[in-house]
């Protein structure tokens, strides 16, 4: 029996694990998985999902070798055949119809693997397509946009210094369940308890009294989508009561006056009726926040998957800036990771781009070289120059995760050629012509190259292999670099990037992750910079400290981070002022509609999502751990809303939106605000031709049958996955659980 140190790669928390392993080769067995008390970031924290690492490893449905789709199902093929056919077919489509005729989609687990984050660029260069998509446009792009606008670099995201803060104001995040996002902070429950134990205050603003709200000093219900009004009113109060604003927020900050002027019509008194939170409460919150020795406002997916995602993200940062809670302990701070991707992006001149072009069909904005995932279906289905005819997905399940499943299903089924780099045959990959399965986390080494940059404490840790793969398996980095090299070879077109790829192919050598990692560590802020006379952090140091190395608490570093051309933080760039205009116009419209509205006739419902501690987006339901226990894919509704509709607990109800309808069991709970219903995402494992034995026995329904691909946040084109108008009624028994018969355009 031996113990291997590993970092859990399932969510952003990066919990350090101790995994017991016995035997070797075919007889290797994985034993207990525990939290590592010596991990300097997680200090022994762990959640129920950690055992999924073993269950995925042992899952008989997980693919180990490539497969090709035939009329009678998937059949195994060799790696050489799979790589060659995939690259040839994709290259042929591009040679014939142009580069944009092949699209790519990168999913969430891609962000956790060194072998994907660092090796995907090659594939992107080989493809050079505008039809690049990722889960980022279902998730955090508004945060990237805010950082690009304020600090000049999409990757420089200030993180709540939660371990030293005296006041935490959370909007649209449930870190007790999600374990934090753009705030890697394992053991969230303990950290929040510690905050309160040192006299700190926790306030949560959420349409649902979520698990984090249940631990808070105060919870305020907010209508989905109303955060921009809430944040504007708070900032208005801070600007108005001069004593609340910090005397010197930061000498680098400019535009405060312009922003104050733009916020003038959005006082607490002006928005209270529409917001449903009284001006008295708003002013009290502003005072408490400003008076706390240190305070930080934090918003996540609830504020991003939202019609005002970018504005929300900017206002959150500006609230921290204006009250002097920025780049200082206990406020919002920039981590200093051992591999600083933000600094690398700056060196490469790729700090992010905004609205650099518009999508072909709808004219939605591109962001950072990617198009909105909500536009993917129409870019596949709409004929004309630039139509997507071939696709490659990497670690993604867009048919289940992006809005309007019916449209996406139709789109993926219509492709001329589609390849997936994935180890499950699921709702999306079932459409693939070829699936190239990588090794699972326990079979390869890893370094969380992205998330150390978003962590609440600076640490570095290397995760070694736990279960050696057999020689028939391939890693993500091998598959991605092989595809890149072969596509470049097949295309034979000009362009220096493809020329380089062809040169690498002829050389026959791609640096493996270990070597690459060592170089990046040496070039990083703690490294020796390859200067022989200096000492510095190297891979061998990480290997000698298997629980990880503590690099210290977050420290002020805005001077080093700031990358805006003016070397200032402009809090009132034109886009923000335009978004505030849009907010004011909406407020005026809503106010005049409210005067005409008959209060007894108000019976609208809007849908929001929900995460569960035992699942992770759409792909963890094939492990027994995630699906055991009571049914969790239920529609939650307030008791008054249920009574008005004559609905009772446990009954199956039908939920309809503009794009589709689903049926789910009803759960009545007054933890939701009236007028809001909640259905978790990631369920709905009902397609034909999948290989998900466990998940298909616990299918649930897909919330994204209901979410609307036509509703976008206008600045970055993020999907609006919360606040979807729906109708809920009793269903007459029988029937099918999930239906979206047409695209209903
Ligand atoms: N309604 C609604 N929809 C949502 C959300 C919501 O809140 N509400 N949340 C959105 C958010 S925040 C996100 S991030 C997206 C997620 O959306 P996606 O990233 O598209 O979907 P996932 O469920 O993460 O699927 C991950 C896929 O990666 C595969 N995979 C896992 N590990 C690896 C690996 O190491 N290598 C490779 N190659 N493949 C791997 C899995 O088998 C699975 O097919 O969903 C979004 N969709
Ligand atoms: N257990 C588990 N952990 C996960 C995941 C998972 O699926 N399961 N997914 C991972 C991923 S990909 C991500 S991106 C992170 C996300 O991590 P979080 O951002 O913490 O996401 P959620 O837990 O969905 O919390 C969002 C909260 O926003 C609320 N909300 C919805 N609409 C609005 C609104 O308009 N305004 C406000 N103020 N609140 C609103 C919801 O009620 C919910 O409580 O979690 C990660 N961790
Ligand atoms: S919170 Fe759970 S899923 Fe997330 S890293 Fe820790 S053990 Fe893994
Ligand atoms: Mo996400």
mmCIF file of N, CA and C in Angstrom, residues 153 155-156 335-351 523-525 557 560-561 563:
data_model
loop_
_atom_site.group_PDB
_atom_site.id
_atom_site.type_symbol
_atom_site.label_atom_id
_atom_site.label_comp_id
_atom_site.label_asym_id
_atom_site.label_seq_id
_atom_site.Cartn_x
_atom_site.Cartn_y
_atom_site.Cartn_z
ATOM 1 N N UNK A 153 -6.288 43.480 -19.188
ATOM 2 C CA UNK A 153 -5.885 42.090 -19.412
ATOM 3 C C UNK A 153 -7.019 41.177 -18.950
ATOM 4 N N UNK A 155 -7.138 38.202 -18.243
ATOM 5 C CA UNK A 155 -6.805 37.170 -17.249
ATOM 6 C C UNK A 155 -6.498 37.744 -15.868
ATOM 7 N N UNK A 156 -6.412 39.071 -15.753
ATOM 8 C CA UNK A 156 -6.117 39.670 -14.447
ATOM 9 C C UNK A 156 -7.416 39.925 -13.691
ATOM 10 N N UNK A 335 -3.838 37.394 -7.314
ATOM 11 C CA UNK A 335 -2.891 36.342 -6.912
ATOM 12 C C UNK A 335 -1.576 36.466 -7.695
ATOM 13 N N UNK A 336 -0.536 35.831 -7.165
ATOM 14 C CA UNK A 336 0.764 35.802 -7.859
ATOM 15 C C UNK A 336 1.165 34.336 -8.010
ATOM 16 N N UNK A 337 0.653 33.709 -9.067
ATOM 17 C CA UNK A 337 0.876 32.272 -9.230
ATOM 18 C C UNK A 337 2.281 31.963 -9.754
ATOM 19 N N UNK A 338 2.724 30.738 -9.546
ATOM 20 C CA UNK A 338 4.073 30.343 -9.975
ATOM 21 C C UNK A 338 4.199 30.322 -11.494
ATOM 22 N N UNK A 339 3.085 30.057 -12.179
ATOM 23 C CA UNK A 339 3.055 30.253 -13.640
ATOM 24 C C UNK A 339 1.999 31.315 -13.876
ATOM 25 N N UNK A 340 2.436 32.484 -14.262
ATOM 26 C CA UNK A 340 1.528 33.628 -14.328
ATOM 27 C C UNK A 340 1.018 33.793 -15.759
ATOM 28 N N UNK A 341 -0.118 33.136 -16.047
ATOM 29 C CA UNK A 341 -0.634 33.163 -17.423
ATOM 30 C C UNK A 341 -1.016 34.573 -17.864
ATOM 31 N N UNK A 342 -1.441 35.400 -16.884
ATOM 32 C CA UNK A 342 -1.793 36.781 -17.238
ATOM 33 C C UNK A 342 -0.543 37.517 -17.727
ATOM 34 N N UNK A 343 0.572 37.288 -17.035
ATOM 35 C CA UNK A 343 1.818 37.951 -17.446
ATOM 36 C C UNK A 343 2.287 37.417 -18.792
ATOM 37 N N UNK A 344 2.114 36.100 -19.002
ATOM 38 C CA UNK A 344 2.509 35.510 -20.288
ATOM 39 C C UNK A 344 1.643 36.099 -21.407
ATOM 40 N N UNK A 345 0.337 36.232 -21.138
ATOM 41 C CA UNK A 345 -0.563 36.814 -22.146
ATOM 42 C C UNK A 345 -0.104 38.220 -22.505
ATOM 43 N N UNK A 346 0.348 38.951 -21.504
ATOM 44 C CA UNK A 346 0.801 40.316 -21.732
ATOM 45 C C UNK A 346 2.069 40.339 -22.584
ATOM 46 N N UNK A 347 2.977 39.444 -22.261
ATOM 47 C CA UNK A 347 4.219 39.354 -23.034
ATOM 48 C C UNK A 347 3.934 39.017 -24.494
ATOM 49 N N UNK A 348 2.938 38.125 -24.687
ATOM 50 C CA UNK A 348 2.608 37.700 -26.053
ATOM 51 C C UNK A 348 1.717 38.707 -26.765
ATOM 52 N N UNK A 349 1.286 39.746 -26.040
ATOM 53 C CA UNK A 349 0.388 40.725 -26.645
ATOM 54 C C UNK A 349 -1.010 40.175 -26.848
ATOM 55 N N UNK A 350 -1.372 39.156 -26.067
ATOM 56 C CA UNK A 350 -2.737 38.610 -26.228
ATOM 57 C C UNK A 350 -3.529 38.801 -24.944
ATOM 58 N N UNK A 351 -3.748 40.078 -24.607
ATOM 59 C CA UNK A 351 -4.442 40.413 -23.355
ATOM 60 C C UNK A 351 -5.955 40.357 -23.492
ATOM 61 N N UNK A 523 10.638 30.180 -15.609
ATOM 62 C CA UNK A 523 10.456 31.523 -16.180
ATOM 63 C C UNK A 523 9.459 32.351 -15.374
ATOM 64 N N UNK A 524 8.776 31.712 -14.418
ATOM 65 C CA UNK A 524 7.720 32.386 -13.653
ATOM 66 C C UNK A 524 8.267 33.288 -12.567
ATOM 67 N N UNK A 525 7.370 33.940 -11.816
ATOM 68 C CA UNK A 525 7.787 34.940 -10.817
ATOM 69 C C UNK A 525 8.640 34.384 -9.681
ATOM 70 N N UNK A 557 -0.428 44.109 -5.774
ATOM 71 C CA UNK A 557 0.441 44.051 -6.965
ATOM 72 C C UNK A 557 -0.162 44.709 -8.192
ATOM 73 N N UNK A 560 2.174 46.025 -10.926
ATOM 74 C CA UNK A 560 2.788 45.001 -11.765
ATOM 75 C C UNK A 560 1.778 44.450 -12.777
ATOM 76 N N UNK A 561 0.490 44.446 -12.359
ATOM 77 C CA UNK A 561 -0.544 43.777 -13.147
ATOM 78 C C UNK A 561 -1.139 44.686 -14.219
ATOM 79 N N UNK A 563 -2.309 46.619 -17.139
ATOM 80 C CA UNK A 563 -1.825 46.514 -18.515
ATOM 81 C C UNK A 563 -2.604 47.409 -19.466
#
